[in-house]
mmCIF file of C-alpha atoms (C1' of nucleotides) in Angstrom:
data_model
loop_
_atom_site.group_PDB
_atom_site.id
_atom_site.type_symbol
_atom_site.label_atom_id
_atom_site.label_comp_id
_atom_site.label_asym_id
_atom_site.label_seq_id
_atom_site.Cartn_x
_atom_site.Cartn_y
_atom_site.Cartn_z
ATOM 1 C CA MET A 1 -10.812 9.776 -12.130
ATOM 2 C CA ALA A 2 -10.969 10.930 -8.414
ATOM 3 C CA LEU A 3 -14.030 8.171 -8.150
ATOM 4 C CA SER A 4 -11.908 5.399 -9.670
ATOM 5 C CA ALA A 5 -9.018 6.281 -6.988
ATOM 6 C CA ALA A 6 -11.355 6.542 -4.257
ATOM 7 C CA LEU A 7 -12.863 3.006 -4.826
ATOM 8 C CA LEU A 8 -9.731 1.308 -5.226
ATOM 9 C CA ALA A 9 -8.374 2.846 -2.469
ATOM 10 C CA VAL A 10 -11.032 1.552 -0.301
ATOM 11 C CA ALA A 11 -11.124 -1.889 -1.858
ATOM 12 C CA GLY A 12 -7.240 -2.107 -1.181
ATOM 13 C CA GLU A 13 -7.870 -0.800 2.329
ATOM 14 C CA LEU A 14 -10.506 -3.044 3.216
ATOM 15 C CA THR A 15 -8.803 -6.244 1.684
ATOM 16 C CA ARG A 16 -5.833 -5.422 3.850
ATOM 17 C CA ARG A 17 -8.069 -4.965 6.895
ATOM 18 C CA ILE A 18 -10.004 -8.238 6.487
ATOM 19 C CA HIS A 19 -6.749 -10.082 5.951
ATOM 20 C CA ASP A 20 -4.967 -8.819 8.978
ATOM 21 C CA GLY A 21 -8.325 -9.484 11.034
ATOM 22 C CA VAL A 22 -8.122 -13.215 9.744
ATOM 23 C CA VAL A 23 -4.376 -13.288 10.582
ATOM 24 C CA ALA A 24 -5.029 -11.709 14.062
ATOM 25 C CA ARG A 25 -7.284 -14.570 14.757
ATOM 26 C CA GLY A 26 -4.734 -17.193 14.470
ATOM 27 C CA PHE A 27 -4.729 -18.253 10.762
ATOM 28 C CA GLU A 28 -1.795 -17.987 9.307
ATOM 29 C CA GLY A 29 -0.626 -18.564 5.699
ATOM 30 C CA VAL A 30 -3.747 -17.778 4.439
ATOM 31 C CA ARG A 31 -4.056 -15.351 1.596
ATOM 32 C CA PRO A 32 -7.295 -13.275 0.020
ATOM 33 C CA ALA A 33 -7.283 -16.053 -2.654
ATOM 34 C CA HIS A 34 -8.031 -18.457 -0.110
ATOM 35 C CA GLY A 35 -11.152 -16.421 1.149
ATOM 36 C CA PHE A 36 -12.471 -16.107 -2.408
ATOM 37 C CA ALA A 37 -12.063 -19.837 -2.740
ATOM 38 C CA PHE A 38 -14.115 -20.357 0.289
ATOM 39 C CA ALA A 39 -16.796 -18.314 -0.780
ATOM 40 C CA ARG A 40 -17.414 -21.254 -2.999
ATOM 41 C CA LEU A 41 -16.505 -23.952 -1.062
ATOM 42 C CA ALA A 42 -18.764 -22.804 1.938
ATOM 43 C CA PRO A 43 -22.184 -24.104 1.319
ATOM 44 C CA ASP A 44 -21.586 -27.628 -0.059
ATOM 45 C CA GLY A 45 -18.108 -27.944 -1.770
ATOM 46 C CA ALA A 46 -17.340 -27.880 -5.229
ATOM 47 C CA THR A 47 -15.193 -29.662 -7.651
ATOM 48 C CA VAL A 48 -11.977 -27.984 -8.800
ATOM 49 C CA THR A 49 -13.088 -27.202 -12.237
ATOM 50 C CA GLU A 50 -16.206 -25.205 -10.700
ATOM 51 C CA LEU A 51 -13.910 -23.521 -8.332
ATOM 52 C CA ALA A 52 -11.617 -22.525 -11.266
ATOM 53 C CA ALA A 53 -14.710 -20.964 -13.109
ATOM 54 C CA HIS A 54 -15.546 -18.821 -10.142
ATOM 55 C CA LEU A 55 -12.144 -17.824 -9.649
ATOM 56 C CA GLY A 56 -11.484 -16.948 -13.136
ATOM 57 C CA VAL A 57 -8.329 -19.074 -13.708
ATOM 58 C CA THR A 58 -7.348 -22.376 -14.886
ATOM 59 C CA LYS A 59 -8.328 -25.305 -13.611
ATOM 60 C CA GLN A 60 -4.723 -26.247 -12.940
ATOM 61 C CA ALA A 61 -4.044 -23.337 -11.197
ATOM 62 C CA ALA A 62 -7.226 -23.802 -9.104
ATOM 63 C CA SER A 63 -5.621 -27.461 -8.366
ATOM 64 C CA GLN A 64 -2.430 -25.696 -7.015
ATOM 65 C CA LEU A 65 -4.578 -23.651 -4.860
ATOM 66 C CA VAL A 66 -6.360 -26.775 -3.495
ATOM 67 C CA ASP A 67 -2.783 -28.245 -3.197
ATOM 68 C CA GLU A 68 -1.923 -25.602 -1.058
ATOM 69 C CA MET A 69 -5.026 -25.493 1.336
ATOM 70 C CA VAL A 70 -4.975 -29.183 1.679
ATOM 71 C CA ARG A 71 -1.394 -28.842 2.884
ATOM 72 C CA LYS A 72 -2.671 -26.127 5.146
ATOM 73 C CA GLY A 73 -5.487 -28.179 6.493
ATOM 74 C CA TYR A 74 -8.385 -25.837 5.267
ATOM 75 C CA VAL A 75 -10.065 -28.546 2.790
ATOM 76 C CA GLU A 76 -10.091 -31.857 1.701
ATOM 77 C CA ARG A 77 -10.517 -33.768 -1.425
ATOM 78 C CA ARG A 78 -13.248 -36.350 -1.036
ATOM 79 C CA PRO A 79 -14.640 -38.473 -3.866
ATOM 80 C CA HIS A 80 -17.431 -37.157 -5.848
ATOM 81 C CA PRO A 81 -20.777 -38.895 -5.144
ATOM 82 C CA GLU A 82 -22.014 -38.809 -8.428
ATOM 83 C CA ASP A 83 -19.124 -38.881 -10.760
ATOM 84 C CA ALA A 84 -16.061 -41.043 -10.302
ATOM 85 C CA ARG A 85 -13.724 -38.784 -12.308
ATOM 86 C CA ALA A 86 -14.526 -35.779 -10.263
ATOM 87 C CA ARG A 87 -13.637 -34.832 -6.696
ATOM 88 C CA LEU A 88 -15.755 -32.715 -4.356
ATOM 89 C CA ILE A 89 -13.340 -30.062 -2.617
ATOM 90 C CA MET A 90 -14.724 -29.938 0.904
ATOM 91 C CA LEU A 91 -13.810 -27.236 3.981
ATOM 92 C CA THR A 92 -12.400 -28.934 6.917
ATOM 93 C CA GLU A 93 -13.500 -27.841 10.433
ATOM 94 C CA ARG A 94 -10.496 -25.709 10.361
ATOM 95 C CA GLY A 95 -11.745 -24.165 7.198
ATOM 96 C CA TRP A 96 -14.936 -23.318 8.720
ATOM 97 C CA ALA A 97 -13.206 -21.902 11.487
ATOM 98 C CA CYS A 98 -11.162 -19.568 8.954
ATOM 99 C CA ALA A 99 -14.383 -18.698 7.145
ATOM 100 C CA ARG A 100 -16.073 -17.692 10.011
ATOM 101 C CA ALA A 101 -12.937 -15.421 11.143
ATOM 102 C CA ALA A 102 -13.067 -13.781 7.783
ATOM 103 C CA GLU A 103 -16.562 -12.925 8.289
ATOM 104 C CA GLU A 104 -15.879 -11.378 11.981
ATOM 105 C CA ALA A 105 -13.001 -9.631 10.162
ATOM 106 C CA ALA A 106 -15.127 -7.978 7.721
ATOM 107 C CA VAL A 107 -17.752 -7.046 9.949
ATOM 108 C CA GLU A 108 -14.822 -5.182 12.073
ATOM 109 C CA ALA A 109 -13.571 -3.357 9.163
ATOM 110 C CA VAL A 110 -16.862 -2.373 7.937
ATOM 111 C CA ARG A 111 -17.687 -0.910 11.486
ATOM 112 C CA PRO A 112 -15.861 2.240 11.426
ATOM 113 C CA TRP A 113 -17.862 3.124 7.990
ATOM 114 C CA THR A 114 -20.707 2.783 10.341
ATOM 115 C CA GLU A 115 -19.433 5.076 12.910
ATOM 116 C CA LEU A 116 -18.380 7.750 10.248
ATOM 117 C CA LEU A 117 -21.496 7.806 7.904
ATOM 118 C CA GLY A 118 -24.068 6.297 10.012
ATOM 119 C CA GLU A 119 -25.946 2.915 9.442
ATOM 120 C CA ARG A 120 -28.541 4.552 6.703
ATOM 121 C CA GLU A 121 -25.860 5.979 4.708
ATOM 122 C CA VAL A 122 -23.780 2.890 4.936
ATOM 123 C CA ARG A 123 -26.674 0.671 3.615
ATOM 124 C CA THR A 124 -27.134 3.126 0.892
ATOM 125 C CA LEU A 125 -23.717 2.711 0.059
ATOM 126 C CA GLN A 126 -23.908 -0.933 -0.277
ATOM 127 C CA GLY A 127 -27.413 -0.836 -2.290
ATOM 128 C CA GLN A 128 -25.642 1.610 -4.841
ATOM 129 C CA LEU A 129 -22.598 -0.914 -5.245
ATOM 130 C CA LEU A 130 -24.889 -3.483 -5.680
ATOM 131 C CA ARG A 131 -26.997 -1.693 -8.297
ATOM 132 C CA ILE A 132 -23.648 -0.515 -10.360
ATOM 133 C CA ALA A 133 -21.929 -3.997 -10.495
ATOM 134 C CA PRO A 134 -23.990 -6.727 -9.263
ATOM 135 C CA HIS A 135 -21.954 -9.433 -11.147
ATOM 136 C CA GLY A 136 -18.336 -7.888 -10.865
ATOM 137 C CA PRO A 137 -15.493 -10.530 -10.883
ATOM 138 C CA VAL A 138 -14.840 -12.206 -7.718
ATOM 139 C CA ARG A 139 -11.112 -12.302 -7.941
ATOM 140 C CA PRO A 140 -10.251 -9.024 -8.883
ATOM 141 C CA SER A 141 -6.812 -9.077 -10.855
ATOM 142 C CA TRP A 142 -4.668 -6.147 -11.984
ATOM 143 C CA MET B 1 -20.038 -9.127 4.058
ATOM 144 C CA ALA B 2 -22.328 -8.341 1.105
ATOM 145 C CA LEU B 3 -21.245 -4.651 1.193
ATOM 146 C CA SER B 4 -17.451 -6.188 0.962
ATOM 147 C CA ALA B 5 -18.362 -8.604 -1.973
ATOM 148 C CA ALA B 6 -20.157 -5.565 -3.812
ATOM 149 C CA LEU B 7 -17.265 -3.267 -3.210
ATOM 150 C CA LEU B 8 -14.863 -5.606 -4.461
ATOM 151 C CA ALA B 9 -16.615 -6.666 -7.159
ATOM 152 C CA VAL B 10 -17.176 -2.847 -8.383
ATOM 153 C CA ALA B 11 -13.262 -2.287 -8.227
ATOM 154 C CA GLY B 12 -12.746 -5.099 -10.085
ATOM 155 C CA GLU B 13 -15.151 -4.361 -12.567
ATOM 156 C CA LEU B 14 -14.027 -0.705 -12.799
ATOM 157 C CA THR B 15 -10.214 -1.723 -13.159
ATOM 158 C CA ARG B 16 -10.989 -4.215 -16.139
ATOM 159 C CA ARG B 17 -13.304 -1.423 -17.910
ATOM 160 C CA ILE B 18 -10.588 1.288 -17.825
ATOM 161 C CA HIS B 19 -8.067 -1.254 -18.922
ATOM 162 C CA ASP B 20 -10.256 -2.321 -21.970
ATOM 163 C CA GLY B 21 -10.967 1.077 -22.789
ATOM 164 C CA VAL B 22 -7.117 1.921 -22.766
ATOM 165 C CA VAL B 23 -6.525 -1.421 -24.929
ATOM 166 C CA ALA B 24 -9.396 -0.465 -27.280
ATOM 167 C CA ARG B 25 -7.621 3.465 -27.776
ATOM 168 C CA GLY B 26 -4.593 1.615 -29.450
ATOM 169 C CA PHE B 27 -2.288 1.090 -26.190
ATOM 170 C CA GLU B 28 -1.246 -2.647 -26.098
ATOM 171 C CA GLY B 29 0.939 -4.323 -23.700
ATOM 172 C CA VAL B 30 -0.132 -1.754 -20.931
ATOM 173 C CA ARG B 31 -1.033 -3.326 -17.597
ATOM 174 C CA PRO B 32 -3.002 -1.594 -14.732
ATOM 175 C CA ALA B 33 0.142 -1.308 -12.973
ATOM 176 C CA HIS B 34 1.458 1.081 -15.688
ATOM 177 C CA GLY B 35 -1.566 3.244 -14.995
ATOM 178 C CA PHE B 36 -0.675 3.542 -11.145
ATOM 179 C CA ALA B 37 2.899 4.236 -12.213
ATOM 180 C CA PHE B 38 1.591 6.913 -14.541
ATOM 181 C CA ALA B 39 -0.320 8.352 -11.940
ATOM 182 C CA ARG B 40 2.902 9.299 -10.053
ATOM 183 C CA LEU B 41 5.129 10.516 -12.636
ATOM 184 C CA ALA B 42 2.337 12.594 -14.698
ATOM 185 C CA PRO B 43 3.218 15.956 -13.008
ATOM 186 C CA ASP B 44 6.810 16.272 -13.088
ATOM 187 C CA GLY B 45 8.669 12.845 -13.229
ATOM 188 C CA ALA B 46 9.895 10.912 -10.449
ATOM 189 C CA THR B 47 12.893 8.578 -9.207
ATOM 190 C CA VAL B 48 12.681 4.953 -9.091
ATOM 191 C CA THR B 49 13.049 5.027 -5.685
ATOM 192 C CA GLU B 50 9.947 7.708 -5.264
ATOM 193 C CA LEU B 51 7.891 5.536 -7.671
ATOM 194 C CA ALA B 52 8.849 2.277 -5.613
ATOM 195 C CA ALA B 53 7.276 3.782 -2.650
ATOM 196 C CA HIS B 54 4.100 5.203 -4.453
ATOM 197 C CA LEU B 55 3.440 1.684 -5.538
ATOM 198 C CA GLY B 56 4.234 -0.108 -2.436
ATOM 199 C CA VAL B 57 6.924 -2.278 -3.795
ATOM 200 C CA THR B 58 10.994 -2.871 -3.639
ATOM 201 C CA LYS B 59 13.097 -0.526 -5.786
ATOM 202 C CA GLN B 60 13.962 -3.201 -7.762
ATOM 203 C CA ALA B 61 10.635 -4.144 -8.415
ATOM 204 C CA ALA B 62 9.929 -0.397 -9.747
ATOM 205 C CA SER B 63 13.127 -0.361 -11.547
ATOM 206 C CA GLN B 64 12.004 -3.430 -13.725
ATOM 207 C CA LEU B 65 8.853 -1.697 -14.292
ATOM 208 C CA VAL B 66 10.628 1.399 -15.519
ATOM 209 C CA ASP B 67 12.537 -0.913 -17.745
ATOM 210 C CA GLU B 68 9.284 -2.774 -19.070
ATOM 211 C CA MET B 69 7.679 1.074 -19.869
ATOM 212 C CA VAL B 70 10.871 2.051 -21.191
ATOM 213 C CA ARG B 71 10.982 -0.782 -23.813
ATOM 214 C CA LYS B 72 7.523 0.027 -24.784
ATOM 215 C CA GLY B 73 7.970 3.742 -25.009
ATOM 216 C CA TYR B 74 6.019 5.020 -22.496
ATOM 217 C CA VAL B 75 8.633 6.703 -20.526
ATOM 218 C CA GLU B 76 12.499 7.616 -20.575
ATOM 219 C CA ARG B 77 15.153 7.830 -18.172
ATOM 220 C CA ARG B 78 16.819 11.258 -17.783
ATOM 221 C CA PRO B 79 19.830 12.647 -15.685
ATOM 222 C CA HIS B 80 18.448 13.764 -12.480
ATOM 223 C CA PRO B 81 19.340 17.889 -12.225
ATOM 224 C CA GLU B 82 20.143 17.904 -8.966
ATOM 225 C CA ASP B 83 21.556 14.469 -8.137
ATOM 226 C CA ALA B 84 24.084 12.994 -10.091
ATOM 227 C CA ARG B 85 23.091 9.368 -8.790
ATOM 228 C CA ALA B 86 19.653 9.381 -9.518
ATOM 229 C CA ARG B 87 17.701 9.146 -12.591
ATOM 230 C CA LEU B 88 14.199 11.251 -13.279
ATOM 231 C CA ILE B 89 11.881 9.030 -15.041
ATOM 232 C CA MET B 90 9.681 11.055 -17.471
ATOM 233 C CA LEU B 91 6.760 10.180 -19.391
ATOM 234 C CA THR B 92 7.183 10.458 -23.155
ATOM 235 C CA GLU B 93 4.598 11.887 -25.436
ATOM 236 C CA ARG B 94 3.229 8.421 -26.033
ATOM 237 C CA GLY B 95 3.060 8.207 -22.136
ATOM 238 C CA TRP B 96 1.232 11.122 -22.067
ATOM 239 C CA ALA B 97 -1.370 9.839 -24.635
ATOM 240 C CA CYS B 98 -1.754 6.512 -22.921
ATOM 241 C CA ALA B 99 -2.384 8.620 -19.765
ATOM 242 C CA ARG B 100 -4.993 10.942 -21.173
ATOM 243 C CA ALA B 101 -6.468 7.517 -22.977
ATOM 244 C CA ALA B 102 -6.817 6.443 -19.110
ATOM 245 C CA GLU B 103 -8.772 9.363 -18.043
ATOM 246 C CA GLU B 104 -11.085 8.826 -20.983
ATOM 247 C CA ALA B 105 -11.224 5.350 -20.283
ATOM 248 C CA ALA B 106 -12.225 5.894 -16.704
ATOM 249 C CA VAL B 107 -14.908 8.727 -17.301
ATOM 250 C CA GLU B 108 -16.141 6.301 -19.837
ATOM 251 C CA ALA B 109 -16.800 3.333 -17.332
ATOM 252 C CA VAL B 110 -18.218 5.519 -14.944
ATOM 253 C CA ARG B 111 -20.783 7.147 -17.121
ATOM 254 C CA PRO B 112 -23.104 4.199 -16.648
ATOM 255 C CA TRP B 113 -23.438 4.852 -12.929
ATOM 256 C CA THR B 114 -24.519 8.354 -13.430
ATOM 257 C CA GLU B 115 -27.368 6.933 -15.628
ATOM 258 C CA LEU B 116 -28.179 4.545 -13.122
ATOM 259 C CA LEU B 117 -27.954 6.514 -9.764
ATOM 260 C CA GLY B 118 -28.029 10.027 -11.217
ATOM 261 C CA GLU B 119 -25.540 12.333 -11.019
ATOM 262 C CA ARG B 120 -26.029 13.575 -7.162
ATOM 263 C CA GLU B 121 -26.195 10.125 -5.752
ATOM 264 C CA VAL B 122 -22.799 9.314 -7.724
ATOM 265 C CA ARG B 123 -21.281 12.462 -6.180
ATOM 266 C CA THR B 124 -22.169 11.332 -2.824
ATOM 267 C CA LEU B 125 -20.937 7.985 -3.508
ATOM 268 C CA GLN B 126 -17.355 9.555 -4.286
ATOM 269 C CA GLY B 127 -17.765 11.750 -1.096
ATOM 270 C CA GLN B 128 -18.457 8.477 0.801
ATOM 271 C CA LEU B 129 -15.452 6.726 -0.414
ATOM 272 C CA LEU B 130 -13.211 9.583 0.165
ATOM 273 C CA ARG B 131 -14.132 9.834 3.710
ATOM 274 C CA ILE B 132 -14.017 6.145 4.386
ATOM 275 C CA ALA B 133 -10.510 5.736 3.233
ATOM 276 C CA PRO B 134 -9.029 8.899 2.176
ATOM 277 C CA HIS B 135 -5.475 7.183 2.052
ATOM 278 C CA GLY B 136 -5.875 3.844 0.975
ATOM 279 C CA PRO B 137 -2.809 1.781 -0.742
ATOM 280 C CA VAL B 138 -2.271 2.913 -4.456
ATOM 281 C CA ARG B 139 -1.976 -0.626 -5.755
ATOM 282 C CA PRO B 140 -4.278 -2.852 -4.082
ATOM 283 C CA SER B 141 -2.879 -5.862 -4.293
ATOM 284 C CA TRP B 142 -4.283 -9.472 -3.381
ATOM 285 C "C1'" DG C 1 -24.133 -52.531 -25.963
ATOM 286 C "C1'" DG C 2 -20.039 -50.350 -27.687
ATOM 287 C "C1'" DG C 3 -16.990 -46.820 -29.705
ATOM 288 C "C1'" DA C 4 -16.178 -41.487 -30.674
ATOM 289 C "C1'" DT C 5 -15.619 -37.666 -28.155
ATOM 290 C "C1'" DA C 6 -16.258 -34.575 -24.209
ATOM 291 C "C1'" DT C 7 -15.276 -33.568 -19.484
ATOM 292 C "C1'" DG C 8 -12.784 -33.855 -14.406
ATOM 293 C "C1'" DG C 9 -8.148 -34.046 -12.843
ATOM 294 C "C1'" DT C 10 -3.288 -34.224 -12.570
ATOM 295 C "C1'" DC C 11 1.783 -33.678 -14.012
ATOM 296 C "C1'" DA C 12 5.459 -31.407 -15.945
ATOM 297 C "C1'" DA C 13 7.489 -27.204 -18.298
ATOM 298 C "C1'" DC C 14 7.565 -22.402 -18.627
ATOM 299 C "C1'" DC C 15 6.719 -17.112 -17.837
ATOM 300 C "C1'" DT C 16 5.978 -13.134 -15.316
ATOM 301 C "C1'" DT C 17 6.626 -10.330 -11.588
ATOM 302 C "C1'" DC C 18 8.039 -9.625 -7.286
ATOM 303 C "C1'" DT C 19 11.568 -10.444 -3.485
ATOM 304 C "C1'" DT C 20 16.419 -10.884 -1.243
ATOM 305 C "C1'" DG C 21 21.085 -9.749 -1.473
ATOM 306 C "C1'" DA C 22 25.288 -8.127 -3.059
ATOM 307 C "C1'" DC C 23 27.630 -4.150 -5.353
ATOM 308 C "C1'" DC C 24 28.860 0.257 -6.931
ATOM 309 C "C1'" DA C 25 28.188 5.523 -7.583
ATOM 310 C "C1'" DT C 26 27.428 9.493 -4.960
ATOM 311 C "C1'" DC C 27 25.849 12.827 -1.558
ATOM 312 C "C1'" DT C 28 25.857 14.812 3.054
ATOM 313 C "C1'" DG C 29 27.473 15.292 7.744
ATOM 314 C "C1'" DG C 30 30.731 15.799 11.597
ATOM 315 C "C1'" DC D 1 37.848 14.460 3.687
ATOM 316 C "C1'" DC D 2 36.143 10.411 5.085
ATOM 317 C "C1'" DA D 3 32.522 7.405 7.116
ATOM 318 C "C1'" DG D 4 27.889 6.260 6.415
ATOM 319 C "C1'" DA D 5 23.393 7.294 4.302
ATOM 320 C "C1'" DT D 6 21.181 7.182 -0.360
ATOM 321 C "C1'" DG D 7 19.732 6.264 -5.367
ATOM 322 C "C1'" DG D 8 20.006 2.681 -8.597
ATOM 323 C "C1'" DT D 9 21.508 -1.925 -10.696
ATOM 324 C "C1'" DC D 10 22.517 -6.837 -11.485
ATOM 325 C "C1'" DA D 11 21.733 -11.621 -10.314
ATOM 326 C "C1'" DA D 12 19.195 -15.344 -8.129
ATOM 327 C "C1'" DG D 13 14.984 -17.417 -6.397
ATOM 328 C "C1'" DA D 14 10.279 -17.614 -4.707
ATOM 329 C "C1'" DA D 15 5.527 -17.454 -5.739
ATOM 330 C "C1'" DG D 16 1.593 -17.853 -8.848
ATOM 331 C "C1'" DG D 17 -0.158 -18.170 -12.785
ATOM 332 C "C1'" DT D 18 -0.574 -20.230 -18.188
ATOM 333 C "C1'" DT D 19 -0.146 -23.935 -21.644
ATOM 334 C "C1'" DG D 20 0.301 -28.463 -23.340
ATOM 335 C "C1'" DA D 21 0.009 -33.178 -22.746
ATOM 336 C "C1'" DC D 22 -1.816 -37.286 -20.666
ATOM 337 C "C1'" DC D 23 -4.972 -40.626 -18.410
ATOM 338 C "C1'" DA D 24 -9.540 -41.916 -16.547
ATOM 339 C "C1'" DT D 25 -14.348 -41.465 -16.693
ATOM 340 C "C1'" DA D 26 -18.996 -39.767 -18.484
ATOM 341 C "C1'" DT D 27 -21.853 -39.085 -22.485
ATOM 342 C "C1'" DC D 28 -23.745 -39.025 -26.957
ATOM 343 C "C1'" DC D 29 -25.551 -41.702 -30.716
ATOM 344 C "C1'" DC D 30 -25.340 -45.336 -33.825
#
DNA sequence: GGGATATGGTCAACCTTCTTGACCATCTGG
DNA sequence: CCAGATGGTCAAGAAGGTTGACCATATCCC
């Protein structure tokens, strides 16, 4: 049980730090859920349905999230090049900037661990975690 | 970033498995949030205000959670022995049974890790996590 | 080709869980 | 013993999710 508690504590702390780091870089009104969405949209965009599958929510919920991100200027809905029903959700320039900020914040949040455990141990840690749950849920919900 | 993603994936997977394990043992209508509450109530009970502080929510929210757990038979409100304003929230017999089930489910959820990494590595992992965030938030929210 | 059916997306209504604000009962310090 | 602090609840509302209905377009199959 101690292991579970420690893991959840670290995950919660990490999420909080990344979020704080993103806010500190000037992106307000953004939630962790947006970050999980960015991860799917980043390479080439995605449809609402794909995003919903990625996040593990209904497509209505994903659509509302997109509404919000559009309103805040992070993404835009473009016509899909191959399917007139669908729309391709793509990051705007501001969206890319926010994604880069999240990346920086993540690196910054992990840095103290390297100072504490050493670089080799951190790599070991990462390897162990990847072996334990290579395909865990993207949006852990509880 | 890969490290962060792996950590969140493992945490999400772990939470899901513990929850499933508890449900499989016959406790329905119970959420992970209840488990976090049990952890504080288990030794000797606690007041609503203490529980709220533990969970990181308002005392109104904690009170509602207690309402729900009372309705489901996991806890009961008893008069506080030293403060007539307060009430001592204590686990019922069913509450204790559920807490034991969660403990079992947690052990079961972690067992595959031991098979995968070996017992020594898992202990190392636990030690590393405890050093990284010894006092992370109890109820990671995102 | 063309109609039945599947799929992408949205609108609307509702539910759950948390918050804020107001309030009462009781404890505590001067 | 009274003023202020603290424990708890009630009520209303915000946030973020779900289900159900619906339209537009794509795909399958004759």
